[in-house]
Backbone as a ProteinNet text record, in pm:
[ID]
protein_1_A
[PRIMARY]
MRDGKPNGFHFLDHRTTDAKYNVITDTYITAGNVADSEPYLARLQAQIDKFGFEVEAVALDAGYFTGYICKKLSEQNIFMVMGYRRFGKRNKEVPKSQFKYEEETDVFACPMGCILEYATTDREGYRQYKSNPTDCAVCPLRDKCFSEKQKQKVITHHIWEEYKDIARKNKLTSTGKKLYKVRCSTIERSFADAKELHGYRYARFRGVKYVQMQAYLTAACQNMKKIALHLTKKGQVKGYFLCFYHVLLFCTNFRIHTFQSVGNPKGFPNTLTHLYISVYFSCIFNY
[TERTIARY]
84.8	-0.3	87.8	51	129.4	110.1	209.5	201.7	94.7	21.9	-79.9	-211.4	-222	-344.8	-426.1	-561.7	-645.2	-634.4	-655.3	-652.9	-783.8	-777.8	-899.2	-886.1	-997.7	-1000.6	-1039.5	-947.3	-970.6	-922	-969.7	-924.7	-857.2	-769.8	-695.4	-716.3	-753.7	-777	-655.3	-587.8	-474.9	-532.4	-557.3	-631	-537.6	-568.6	-490.9	-588	-553.3	-634.2	-542.6	-604.7	-524.7	-521	-423.7	-400.8	-487.7	-542.3	-616.8	-763.2	-832	-975	-1009	-908.3	-930.2	-1018.6	-1007	-1081.4	-1005.8	-1076.1	-1014.1	-976	-850	-803	-777.5	-766.9	-745.2	-780.7	-842.2	-869	-846.3	-765.5	-719.2	-727.8	-799.8	-826.4	-731.9	-671.5	-588.4	-627.7	-572.9	-592.5	-528	-576.8	-530.3	-385.8	-328	-189.7	-87.9	-131.9	-42.3	14.1	144.7	206.8	166.1	162.4	124.4	215.4	341.2	442.9	438.1	376.8	379.4	309.6	186.6	120.6	138.3	212	208.4	260.4	380.6	441.9	359.6	301.9	219.2	93.4	33.1	-87.8	-55.7	58.4	97	117	187.2	209.3	78.8	-16.1	-143.2	-222.6	-214.4	-280.9	-215.3	-81.7	-11.9	-44.9	-51.4	-81.6	-228.7	-317.5	-460.9	-508.4	-461.5	-509.8	-408.5	-286.4	-183.8	-139.6	-140.2	-97.9	51.2	84.4	222.9	248.5	289.8	302	425.2	406.3	514.8	559.2	467.7	500.7	401.7	444.3	357.3	385.8	281.1	292.1	239.2	322.9	290.2	313.5	247.8	271.3	389.6	415.7	535.4	536.9	420.4	413.7	477.9	498.5	556.8	704	757.8	896.6	993.5	1017.8	1113.2	1216.2	1330.9	1437	1398.3	1323.8	1286	1193.4	1093.1	997.6	1071.1	1156.5	1229.3	1317.4	1379	1466	1385.1	1272.9	1193.6	1134.3	1090.1	1035	1142.2	1263.9	1374.3	1412.1	1411.1	1444	1341.3	1216.9	1113.6	1104.6	1198.6	1200.8	1074.2	1021.2	900.2	939.5	898.4	927.3	850.6	916.6	849.4	864.9	756.4	755.4	687.6	757.2	704.4	724.1	632.9	651	743.3	795.2	878.6	862.1	869.5	849.9	975.1	952.1	1062.1	1066.6	1166.6	1176	1255.2	1228.6	1300.8	1448	1532.7	1678	1724.5	1793.7	1848.3	1961.3	2040.6	2154.2	2136.3	2070	2038.5	2164.7	2264.8	2383.5	2475.9	2477.2	2560.5	2468.9	2386.3	2298.7	2374.9	2306.5	2366.5	2402.8	2331.2	2357.7	2496	2558.4	2692.2	2803.3	2766.7	2863.4	2860.3	2972	2979.6	3020.4	2948.2	2977.4	3070.4	3180.4	3278	3253.1	3192.3	3152.8	3271	3380.9	3497.2	3560	3571.3	3637.5	3537.1	3406.7	3301.3	3320.7	3337.3	3351.3	3272.7	3249.7	3190.3	3294.7	3287.8	3378.8	3296.2	3336.7	3264.1	3303	3234.2	3268.5	3409.8	3470.2	3605.9	3711.3	3668.3	3762.8	3792.3	3735.8	3762.2	3680.4	3730.3	3671.9	3588	3470.4	3385.1	3387.6	3445.7	3462.5	3347.8	3330.5	3224.1	3253.2	3149.3	3163.9	3085	2953.6	2870.9	2740.3	2661.7	2529.7	2427.1	2321.1	2221.1	2119.9	2026	1927.8	1833	1814.5	1726	1792.8	1918.6	1987.5	2056.7	2078.4	2144.7	2293.1	2378.1	2521.4	2561.7	2637.7	2678.9	2824.2	2843.3	2975.8	3008.5	3125.3	3164.3	3295.2	3301.3	3421.1	3522.5	3641.3	3743.1	3721.9	3703	3680.6	3792.5	3915.9	4028.8	4009.4	3964.5	3940.9	3826.8	3721.2	3607.7	3638.1	3728.9	3761.8	3820.9	3892.9	3957.7	3887.9	3773.9	3701.4	3627.5	3635.1	3564.2	3411.7	3362	3218	3162	3242.6	3203.4	3071.4	3053.2	2930.1	2809.2	2831.1	2720	2687.1	2774.9	2762.4	2683.5	2707.5	2635.4	2630.6	2555.5	2528.3	2653.3	2646.6	2758.8	2781.4	2679.5	2692	2766.7	2762.3	2831.2	2980.3	3058.7	3202.2	3245.3	3155.7	3189.3	3059.3	3080.2	2965.8	2931.6	2804.2	2756.1	2655.1	2676.7	2588.2	2543.8	2411.5	2354.9	2326.8	2346.9	2328.5	2272.8	2150	2085.2	2152.5	2152	2216.7	2148.4	2020.3	1944.5	1919.3	2005.7	1984.9	1995.4	2073.1	2084.9	1952.8	1868.3	1738.2	1643.8	1657.1	1577.3	1618	1747.2	1793.4	1732.7	1710.8	1648.7	1505.7	1432.3	1297.8	1297	1395.6	1406.3	1436.2	1522.5	1557.8	1440.5	1364.4	1249.6	1146.1	1129.3	1027.4	1065.8	1194	1238.6	1231.8	1209.4	1199.1	1059.3	1048.8	918.6	813.7	852.5	759.8	715.6	811.2	778.8	684.8	705.8	618.6	476.2	462.5	328	260.9	338.1	281.1	234.1	315	278.4	161.4	148.8	34.8	-93.6	-83.1	-201.1	-250	-158.6	-198.8	-299.5	-285.8	-377.7	-520.9	-534.3	-666.8	-721.8	-648.9	-696.6	-722.5	-620.2	-639.3	-698	-657.1	-713	-860.4	-892	-1030.3	-1113.8	-1057	-1128.8	-1169	-1077.4	-1108.4	-1210.9	-1200	-1292.3	-1434.5	-1448.6	-1579.9	-1638.7	-1553.6	-1599.4	-1650.9	-1584.5	-1626.3	-1753.8	-1758	-1867.3	-1990.7	-1977.3	-2088.5	-2128.8	-2042.1	-2069.1	-2059	-2068.2	-2072.5	-1947.9	-1830.9	-1706.6	-1629.4	-1689.3	-1619.4	-1614.4	-1713.3	-1721.5	-1736.6	-1677.4	-1692.7	-1830.2	-1901.8	-2037.3	-2040.6	-1929.5	-1922	-1798.9	-1788.4	-1673.6	-1590	-1459.4	-1372.2	-1321.3	-1196.9	-1133.9	-1207.8	-1254.5	-1321.8	-1444.4	-1526.6	-1652	-1630.7	-1533.1	-1501.1	-1445.7	-1372.5	-1325.1	-1442.8	-1552.2	-1672	-1729.5	-1732.4	-1775.2	-1686.9	-1555.2	-1462.4	-1487	-1513.1	-1539.1	-1666.1	-1771.5	-1899.1	-1887.3	-1814.9	-1795.8	-1716.3	-1608.4	-1527.8	-1604.5	-1692.9	-1772.6	-1868	-1931.2	-2019.4	-1942.9	-1827.5	-1750	-1702.9	-1662.7	-1616.8	-1732.8	-1851	-1964.9	-1999.3	-1989.2	-2015.2	-1913	-1786	-1679.8	-1696.1	-1724.5	-1738.3	-1857	-1973.3	-2092.7	-2071.5	-2005.7	-1983.3	-1892.2	-1789.4	-1696.4	-1765.2	-1844.8	-1913.2	-2018.2	-2081.9	-2180.5	-2111.9	-1996.6	-1922.6	-1879.4	-1851.3	-1811.1	-1929.6	-2051.4	-2170.3	-2211.1	-2152.7	-2187.4	-2307.4	-2344	-2456.1	-2538.1	-2668.4	-2757.4	-2799.9	-2787.1	-2816.4	-2955.2	-3043.3	-3174.3	-3264	-3245.3	-3332.3	-3304.7	-3195.9	-3165	-3247.5	-3316.7	-3395.6	-3504.6	-3566.4	-3672.3	-3617.3	-3500.6	-3437.8	-3389.1	-3350.1	-3304.6	-3416.8	-3535.5	-3650.2	-3692.5	-3699.5	-3744.3	-3650	-3521	-3425.8	-3423.8	-3447.7	-3454.7	-3569.5	-3685.7	-3803	-3782.2	-3724.7	-3698.5	-3597	-3493.9	-3389.5	-3448.2	-3540.3	-3606.4	-3688.9	-3757.6	-3839.9	-3750.5	-3643.9	-3560.9	-3491.1	-3462.9	-3395.2	-3480.6	-3615.2	-3701.2	-3700.5	-3637.6	-3630.1	-3486.1	-3470.8	-3336.1	-3338.5	-3238.5	-3237.8	-3210.5	-3260.4	-3245.2	-3096.4	-3049.8	-2912.1	-2813.7	-2862.4	-2775.6	-2743.3	-2613.4	-2576.1	-2644.2	-2676.7	-2741.9	-2650.5	-2707.2	-2626.6	-2561.6	-2570.4	-2509.5	-2620.9	-2612.8	-2712.6	-2698.3	-2812.8	-2806.2	-2749.8	-2719.5	-2651.9	-2740.2	-2873.2	-2964.6	-2967.7	-2962.2	-2961	-2840.3	-2724.6	-2601.7	-2607.6	-2674	-2685.3	-2761.3	-2872.3	-2951	-2878.4	-2807.6	-2729.2	-2626.1	-2558.9	-2453.3	-2510.6	-2622.3	-2682.1	-2741.2	-2793.4	-2853.8	-2750.6	-2635.4	-2532.2	-2471.7	-2468.3	-2420.1	-2507.7	-2638.3	-2729.1	-2716.1	-2698.2	-2683.7	-2565	-2450.4	-2330.8	-2332	-2396	-2409.7	-2501.4	-2605.6	-2700.8	-2638.2
-119.2	0.4	124.1	220.7	344.3	431.7	511.4	598.6	703	730.1	834.2	789.2	665	617.6	536.7	542.6	471	319.9	248.6	103.6	50	-59.6	-120.5	-153.3	-192.7	-227.9	-105.6	-56	65.1	46.3	138.4	141.9	276.5	276.9	398.7	430.4	555.9	600.3	678.3	623.7	694	774.9	899.6	983.5	1082	1109.9	1209	1309.9	1437	1543.2	1635.4	1703.2	1799	1932.1	2013.9	2136.4	2251.9	2243.7	2359.7	2357.1	2246.7	2239.9	2145.2	2080.8	1985.3	1869.5	1825	1709.4	1583.4	1486.6	1360.6	1277.7	1253	1174.5	1029	996.6	854.9	840	726.4	686.4	537.8	501.5	362.1	322.4	216.5	172.2	57.9	71.1	-35.5	-52.5	-153.1	-169.3	-51.9	-26.6	90.9	82.1	-36.7	-50.2	-43.4	-13	1.5	144.1	156.7	286.3	365.8	497.9	583	562.7	538.5	534.5	406.1	301.8	172.8	176.5	220.7	215.4	342.2	440.1	572	567.7	515.5	518.8	437.7	327	246.2	320.7	392.9	469.2	589.1	651.2	762.7	717.4	602.7	550.3	505.9	453.3	412.3	530.9	645.3	766.5	818.5	809	857.5	767.1	635.9	543.5	556.9	579.6	580.3	711.1	821.3	954.1	1031.1	981.3	1053.1	1179.4	1183.1	1305.5	1331.2	1458.6	1502.7	1571.5	1495.9	1546.6	1636.3	1759.1	1854.9	1864.9	1855.1	1873.2	1797.7	1755.6	1689.6	1747.4	1750.3	1795.8	1684.5	1631.6	1515.5	1546.4	1469.5	1489.7	1405.4	1406.2	1344.1	1190.9	1131.5	985.2	934.2	1022.3	983.7	1019.5	1077.4	1125.3	1010.2	930.8	819.8	837	773.4	785.8	727.6	617.3	555.1	641.3	699.5	789.1	909.5	970.5	1090.2	1055.2	937.2	896.1	878.9	809.3	786.5	913.7	1003.7	1128.9	1216.1	1212.7	1289.5	1233.8	1102.3	1042	1078.6	1105.3	1142.8	1294	1367.9	1512.9	1575.7	1523.8	1578.5	1663	1786.1	1875.1	1826.1	1791.3	1731.5	1820.5	1832.1	1906.2	1813.6	1790.5	1696.3	1752.4	1718	1745.9	1641.4	1669.5	1573	1584.4	1470.5	1465.1	1509.9	1581.8	1625	1537.6	1452.6	1362.4	1432.4	1389.5	1446.9	1411.7	1506.9	1485.4	1419.4	1308.1	1242.9	1323.8	1384.4	1464.2	1605.7	1688.4	1819.8	1909.4	1878.4	1964.9	1934.9	1809.1	1772.9	1697.8	1767.7	1700.4	1651.5	1575.4	1520.2	1628.9	1739.6	1849.7	1910.2	1890.8	1945	1855.8	1739.6	1648.6	1674	1714.5	1748.6	1626.9	1605.2	1492.4	1538.4	1467.2	1492.9	1391.8	1439.5	1351	1288.2	1360.8	1308.7	1188	1197.8	1090.4	997.1	1029.7	946.4	927.6	1033.8	1030.6	1145.4	1135.5	1244.5	1302.8	1431.1	1500.3	1557.3	1523.8	1570.1	1713.5	1782	1922.5	1940.5	1834	1845.6	1806.9	1771.2	1739.9	1593.2	1506.3	1362.5	1304.8	1197.4	1138.7	1015.1	1008.4	890	820.5	701	631.3	532.6	499.3	406.6	268.3	203.1	71.4	-34.3	-12.9	-114	-49.1	-126.6	-82.5	-185.9	-140.2	-236.4	-270	-355.2	-403.8	-295.4	-192.7	-83.8	24.1	3.9	97.8	209.9	198.4	301.6	268.8	363.2	346.3	391.1	311.5	346	394.2	506.7	566	568.7	512.4	499.1	573.8	629.9	702.6	606.2	654.4	575.8	587.7	473.9	479.7	549.9	542.6	608.7	760.6	814.4	959.5	1003.5	922.6	961.6	954.8	869.6	855.3	981.4	1059.2	1184.2	1307.3	1292.1	1407.6	1482.5	1613.2	1691.4	1690.1	1652.6	1648.9	1506.3	1417.6	1275.6	1253.9	1313.7	1295.1	1358.7	1456.5	1526.4	1465.9	1381.2	1331	1201	1106.4	982.2	925.6	816.8	768.9	701.1	677.1	617.2	470.4	399.5	260.7	242.7	344.7	337	374.4	321.1	349.3	440.1	453.1	533.2	591.8	697.8	764.2	692.1	671.4	607.4	697.1	729.1	810.6	731.6	737.7	669.3	767.9	721.9	807.1	719.4	746.7	660.1	672.7	562.7	562	658.5	689.3	784.1	916.3	950.2	1074.5	1197.2	1190.4	1305.9	1344.2	1242.4	1271.3	1332.8	1290.5	1352.2	1494.7	1523.2	1661.9	1751.1	1693.4	1770.1	1812.8	1719.7	1751.2	1855.3	1847.5	1950.4	2089	2092.7	2222.2	2277.3	2190.5	2235.2	2304.4	2250.3	2309.6	2448.7	2482.6	2613.6	2718.9	2676.3	2772.9	2838.3	2947.8	3018.8	2934.8	2861.4	2771.8	2658.9	2603.6	2495.3	2540.1	2658.2	2707.2	2726.9	2781.5	2801.9	2668.1	2574.9	2441.3	2369.7	2370.9	2298.9	2365.3	2499.4	2568.9	2533.8	2510.5	2468.6	2334	2249.3	2115.7	2118.4	2212.1	2218.6	2251.5	2326.7	2366.7	2274.6	2170.1	2077.2	1940.1	1865.2	1727.2	1720	1812.5	1814.8	1856.1	1952.4	1996	1882.5	1808.8	1699.7	1593.5	1556.8	1461.4	1518.6	1644.9	1707.6	1707.6	1742	1741.9	1599.1	1502.5	1364.2	1319.4	1356	1309.9	1383.3	1512.9	1593.6	1593.1	1583.4	1599.7	1473	1372.2	1253.5	1124	1128.5	1006.8	921.8	986.7	911.8	888.3	925.5	909.1	761.1	687	544.7	458.5	341.8	247.5	182.5	181.8	127.6	-19.6	-77.5	-216.6	-281.9	-409.4	-486.5	-535.8	-532.4	-578.8	-467.1	-480.2	-374.8	-356.5	-467	-460.8	-375.1	-390.6	-316.4	-173	-153.7	-14.9	62.9	-7.8	59.2	109.5	34.8	79.6	206.1	209.9	329.1	448.4	425.3	533.5	586.2	497.2	541.4	624.5	579.5	651.2	788.3	793.7	921.6	1017.4	967.4	1051.2	1099.6	1015.4	1055.3	1168.9	1158.3	1267.4	1397.2	1387.5	1509.4	1571	1486.5	1538.3	1601.9	1539.2	1599.8	1736.6	1745.5	1875.2	1978.1	1940.2	2033.6	2075.6	1981	2010.9	2102.2	2067.4	2150.8	2289.2	2301.3	2433.6	2516.8	2454.9	2527.8	2572.3	2483.8	2519.9	2629.4	2625.5	2729.2	2863.5	2865.2	2992.8	3049.2	2960.8	3006.1	3046.3	3023.5	3062.2	2959.6	2841	2740.6	2657.5	2660.2	2583.2	2673.3	2673.8	2750.8	2664.7	2720.8	2640.5	2659.7	2730.1	2759.1	2634.3	2541.4	2423.3	2334.3	2356.9	2275.7	2316.6	2429.8	2476.1	2374.5	2317.8	2218.1	2097	2045.9	1930.7	1965	2087.2	2135.1	2113.4	2161.5	2149.4	2004.1	1931.3	1794.1	1706.8	1718.4	1638	1677.4	1803.8	1846.4	1776.8	1774.1	1711.7	1560.9	1498.7	1355	1321.1	1401.1	1377	1387.8	1483.1	1498.6	1375.3	1319.3	1200.8	1079.9	1064.4	947	948.9	1067.1	1076.7	1019.4	1005.4	953.9	800.3	740.4	593.7	550.4	423.7	367.5	227	192.3	65.4	-48.1	-168	-281.7	-317.5	-339.9	-376.1	-259.9	-137.3	-20.3	16.4	35.8	71.7	201.7	208.2	327.1	446.6	555.6	677.7	691.8	589.4	595.2	612.8	715.9	729.2	617	574.2	463.5	506.2	407.1	434.7	517.1	489.2	565.7	711.9	736.1	876.7	950.6	887.2	953.4	970.3	880.7	899.1	1027	1048.5	1168.3	1293.1	1280.7	1394.4	1432.7	1332.7	1361.9	1437	1387.2	1454.6	1590.9	1597.1	1723.2	1834.7	1804.8	1908.1	1938.2	1837.3	1863.8	1967.4	1952.8	2046.4	2186.5	2190.2	2320.9	2396.8	2330.5	2399.7	2429	2339.3	2365.5	2484.4	2494.1	2603.6	2738.3
-1	-0.4	-1.1	-80.1	-87.7	33.9	69.3	184.4	163	271.8	267.9	202.4	161.7	100.3	200.3	192.7	289	271.2	380.8	376.3	324	253.5	200.3	52.7	-3.6	-147.9	-226.4	-308	-382.2	-527.4	-611.8	-751.5	-775.8	-876.6	-909.4	-1059.1	-1083.1	-1221	-1269	-1369.1	-1433.7	-1550.6	-1524.6	-1620.8	-1689.3	-1816.6	-1895.2	-1955.2	-1944.6	-2006.3	-2088.6	-2183.7	-2261.5	-2186.4	-2217.4	-2143.1	-2188.1	-2310.1	-2361.7	-2320.5	-2342.9	-2312.6	-2197.8	-2139.5	-2030.4	-2069	-2193.9	-2242	-2200.2	-2149.8	-2104.5	-2228.1	-2243.9	-2359.3	-2325.5	-2196.4	-2159.8	-2014.6	-1981.8	-1843.8	-1830.5	-1735.5	-1723.1	-1574.8	-1546.5	-1408.8	-1371.1	-1252.4	-1197.9	-1050.1	-985.1	-842.1	-767.7	-647	-573.7	-528.3	-524.8	-478.2	-591.1	-710.2	-827.7	-828.1	-845.3	-849.7	-972.6	-959.8	-1075.5	-1193	-1166.1	-1271.9	-1356.6	-1307.4	-1378.6	-1515.6	-1527.2	-1659	-1742.4	-1693.2	-1759.4	-1901.6	-1922.5	-2055.1	-2156.4	-2110.5	-2200.6	-2241.1	-2146.2	-2178.7	-2265.3	-2246.1	-2329.8	-2474.8	-2490.9	-2625.1	-2689.2	-2610.3	-2663.5	-2719.3	-2653.2	-2703.5	-2832.1	-2833.6	-2955	-3073.8	-3052.6	-3162.3	-3204.9	-3112.4	-3144.8	-3204.5	-3148.8	-3190.4	-3273.4	-3283.6	-3358.6	-3293.2	-3160.2	-3090.3	-3112.5	-3127.6	-3130	-2997.7	-2898.1	-2761.9	-2753.5	-2709.1	-2692.3	-2546.8	-2453.7	-2313.7	-2226.9	-2108.9	-2011.1	-1873.5	-1791.5	-1651.6	-1565.1	-1476.5	-1394.3	-1248	-1160	-1019.1	-971.8	-844.4	-790.8	-805.3	-822.3	-836.6	-965.2	-1062	-1189.7	-1200.7	-1097.4	-1098.4	-1074.1	-1180.2	-1175.6	-1283.8	-1265.6	-1363.9	-1500	-1499.8	-1625.4	-1708	-1640.4	-1712.4	-1763.4	-1682.3	-1725.4	-1846.4	-1844.8	-1956.4	-2085.2	-2077.3	-2195.3	-2252.9	-2168	-2217	-2279.6	-2222.9	-2281.2	-2417.4	-2430.4	-2560.3	-2667.9	-2627	-2722.4	-2741.6	-2681.8	-2691.3	-2641.2	-2532.6	-2467.8	-2348.6	-2345.7	-2235.4	-2112.4	-2007.9	-1890.6	-1767.6	-1693.8	-1567.5	-1465.7	-1357.7	-1255.7	-1118.7	-1030	-889.1	-827.7	-715.8	-646.4	-496	-431	-285.6	-213.4	-104.8	-18.8	106.2	112.2	224.5	335.3	459.3	572.9	566.5	605.7	600.7	730.5	716	835.8	897.4	811.9	860.9	806	886.6	837.2	824.8	901	899.9	781.5	735.7	617.5	518.2	442.8	346.7	224.9	142.1	21.2	-76.6	-72.4	-169.5	-153.1	-38	-14.4	-70.6	-116.8	-179	-329.7	-385.8	-527	-610.9	-718.7	-806.9	-917.9	-935.5	-1041.3	-1153	-1260.5	-1368.3	-1441	-1454.5	-1530	-1458.8	-1329.4	-1252.3	-1187.2	-1196.1	-1138	-988.6	-916.3	-770.2	-710.1	-579.6	-500.2	-408.8	-390.5	-298.6	-183.3	-60.3	57	88.9	179.8	212.1	265	321.8	373.3	269.7	149.1	41.6	25.4	105.9	92.8	-25.2	-83.4	-202.7	-165.7	-228.2	-216	-351.6	-358	-482.3	-505.8	-635.1	-672.8	-617.6	-560.8	-502.7	-579	-594.7	-663.2	-707.2	-784.7	-828.4	-784.5	-717.2	-666.7	-777.2	-743.3	-841.9	-889.9	-812.3	-849.5	-931.8	-968	-1054.1	-983.2	-853.2	-776.1	-759.1	-801.1	-784.3	-643.7	-576.7	-439	-436.2	-370.6	-354.9	-205.8	-171.5	-31.2	-4.8	115.3	155.4	219.4	244.1	312.8	462.6	533.8	677.4	755.1	703	769.7	767.8	655.4	644.2	734.7	741.4	825.1	973.4	1014.3	1158.1	1215.8	1136.9	1185.2	1134.3	1068.8	1015.2	1125.7	1128.7	1232.9	1216.6	1096.9	1069.9	1080.7	1133.3	1137	1209.7	1326.5	1406.4	1340	1255.9	1190.5	1053.2	1005.4	868.9	861.2	951.4	952.2	1094.9	1114.9	1250	1309.8	1438.5	1510	1468.3	1427.8	1390.7	1258	1174.3	1044.7	1057.6	965.9	966.9	850.2	753	636	577	499.2	433.3	302.8	280.6	157.6	91.9	-36.9	-117.5	-236.8	-264.2	-379.8	-490.9	-614.4	-732.7	-843.2	-886.9	-984.1	-1122.8	-1196.8	-1326.1	-1425.3	-1398	-1481.8	-1410.4	-1315.7	-1238.7	-1328.5	-1432.6	-1520.7	-1588.7	-1617.7	-1677	-1572.3	-1448.3	-1342.2	-1318	-1337	-1327	-1433.1	-1551.9	-1659.1	-1618.3	-1557.3	-1514	-1404.5	-1314.7	-1208.8	-1266.4	-1364	-1425.9	-1506.1	-1571	-1649.5	-1561.2	-1440.7	-1351.5	-1304.1	-1306.8	-1262.2	-1372.9	-1494.6	-1606.5	-1605.5	-1674	-1683.2	-1750	-1855.3	-1924.7	-1829.8	-1757.5	-1663.8	-1553.7	-1499.5	-1393.9	-1442.7	-1563.2	-1620.5	-1646.4	-1700.7	-1735.2	-1610.6	-1507.4	-1383.7	-1314.6	-1330	-1273	-1348	-1477.9	-1554.2	-1510.6	-1467.4	-1424.5	-1312.5	-1221.5	-1105.5	-1151.8	-1259.7	-1306.2	-1415	-1448.9	-1551.9	-1494.8	-1469.9	-1425.2	-1284.4	-1195.7	-1060.4	-1066.8	-1152	-1167	-1226.7	-1318.7	-1383.3	-1280.4	-1192.3	-1085.5	-989	-955.6	-861.1	-917.8	-1046.3	-1112.1	-1117.4	-1144.3	-1151.3	-1017.1	-910.8	-778.4	-729.8	-750.7	-694.3	-783.1	-914.5	-1003.3	-1076.8	-1077.3	-1158.7	-1079	-949.9	-869.4	-875.1	-889.1	-910.3	-781.1	-669.4	-543.9	-502	-543.3	-507.8	-634.2	-630.8	-739.5	-732.4	-844	-846.2	-879	-912.2	-948.4	-882.3	-901.6	-848.1	-965.2	-948	-1053.1	-1142.2	-1182.5	-1264.8	-1397.1	-1455.2	-1585	-1580.6	-1475	-1464.5	-1415.6	-1331.9	-1287.5	-1407.4	-1496.9	-1619.4	-1703.7	-1705.8	-1776.2	-1713.7	-1581.9	-1513	-1545.3	-1553.5	-1582.9	-1725.3	-1821.5	-1957.5	-1965	-1899	-1901.8	-1833.2	-1722	-1652.4	-1739.1	-1797.7	-1884.7	-2006.1	-2061.5	-2176.2	-2136.7	-2018.2	-1973.1	-1955.8	-1893.2	-1873.5	-2004.5	-2098.5	-2228.5	-2306.7	-2302.3	-2370.3	-2311.9	-2181.6	-2117.1	-2160.2	-2164.2	-2205.8	-2350.6	-2438.1	-2580.1	-2605.5	-2543	-2562.1	-2509.3	-2393.9	-2333.8	-2424	-2477.8	-2563.5	-2694.7	-2753.8	-2878.6	-2853.8	-2737.1	-2702.8	-2686.4	-2625.5	-2609.8	-2744.2	-2839.2	-2970.2	-3058.8	-3004.6	-3081.2	-3185.6	-3181.9	-3280.9	-3240.5	-3111.8	-3059.2	-2970.4	-2984.5	-2900	-2780.6	-2663.9	-2543.7	-2488.8	-2557.9	-2502.6	-2497	-2587.1	-2587.3	-2465.5	-2394.7	-2277.1	-2156.4	-2164	-2049.7	-2015.2	-2115.7	-2090.2	-2018.3	-2064.2	-2001.5	-1861.5	-1842.6	-1711	-1608	-1639.1	-1546.8	-1534.2	-1642.8	-1640.5	-1555.9	-1573.5	-1498.9	-1353	-1322.7	-1181.7	-1111.5	-1176.7	-1115.9	-1103.2	-1206.9	-1204.4	-1096.9	-1086.1	-983.3	-843.9	-823.5	-693.9	-659.6	-755.9	-730.6	-701.7	-773.5	-755.1	-620	-566.6	-438.4	-326.3	-348.2	-243	-238.8	-338.8	-344.6	-327.3	-288.8	-274.3	-326.8	-407.8	-473.3	-372.3	-400.8	-311.2	-300.1	-178.2	-156.8	-155.2	-172	-173.1	-28.2	6.5	145.5	187.5	314.8	365.5	354	306.7	291.5	155.7	71.6	-61.2	-164.8	-249.1	-354.9	-456.5	-513.7	-605.2	-740.4	-823.2	-948.9	-1043.8	-1042.3	-1128.1	-1088.4	-956.4	-911.3	-966.9	-959.9	-1008.5	-1158.2	-1229.5	-1373.8	-1405.6	-1335.5	-1360.3	-1312.9	-1200.7	-1151.7	-1254.3	-1313.6	-1412.5	-1532.3	-1586.5	-1701.3	-1662.6	-1541.4	-1493.8	-1488.5	-1427.1	-1418.6	-1556.5	-1643	-1776.8	-1846.9	-1828.8	-1891.9	-1831.8	-1701.4	-1634.8	-1689.7	-1696.3	-1739.3	-1890.1	-1965.2	-2106.8	-2133.6	-2048.9	-2067.6	-2025.8
[MASK]
+++++++++++++++++++++++++++++++++++++++++++++++++++++++++++++++++++++++++++++++++++++++++++++++++++++++++++++++++++++++++++++++++++++++++++++++++++++++++++++++++++++++++++++++++++++++++++++++++++++++++++++++++++++++++++++++++++++++++++++++++++++++++++++++++++++++++++++++++++++++++++++++

């Protein structure tokens, strides 16, 4: 189970939206314990193959900030902006940022000038650099650098760290700041609308296959609302005829709220209610 996530049986929606109109271009359901980064590249390629998208830039949250994703996006010349988690520092007085990496000699230099040489690479792709225990024994920063149980300083450096550095630098640019700011008003807004207006807070079915159907239907409702609203603003569609449906669905929704489907948990609106709510709010916003 991922940190910060509730315990229990949950599903996760890996959703993609465009930056201009916030139209949902892909929705993919997995179990709740699947990491965000696992299906991302496959879903991105599926959209490129199906719709012929020419992706110029992507904005992702911290769950996608992995070396492999950064490497693949860089190879495709896609401008990437990602959030990243800030973990607590074990040694606040001598953080890793004070150790300088020398690319030519492939070593790290500590603040006191001692060298940390390459030792090995673990299965996860992290290169380990270790200091000389003799140097650390007489170092004045020894107590502030690592714990008493350790005899030497160990620094890890991923083999694809250079690609992650590209993502970090992109986020500091003016374009990166604007792009990441747009993300909050697109994908986050899309999920919020789905939960509040389209009954997406709870899964209405069991099994990934059937929850995927719910995701498709919800995304279709949201996209129809977005498209109709955009066309109405451009003057290509008149929204006056929706007034009749507005009143009709309001009355129908009021009647359905007085009933509850058999086997529906107490306090949970039934599926039919959410269907009418979804269409009802679509008409409101389109009107």
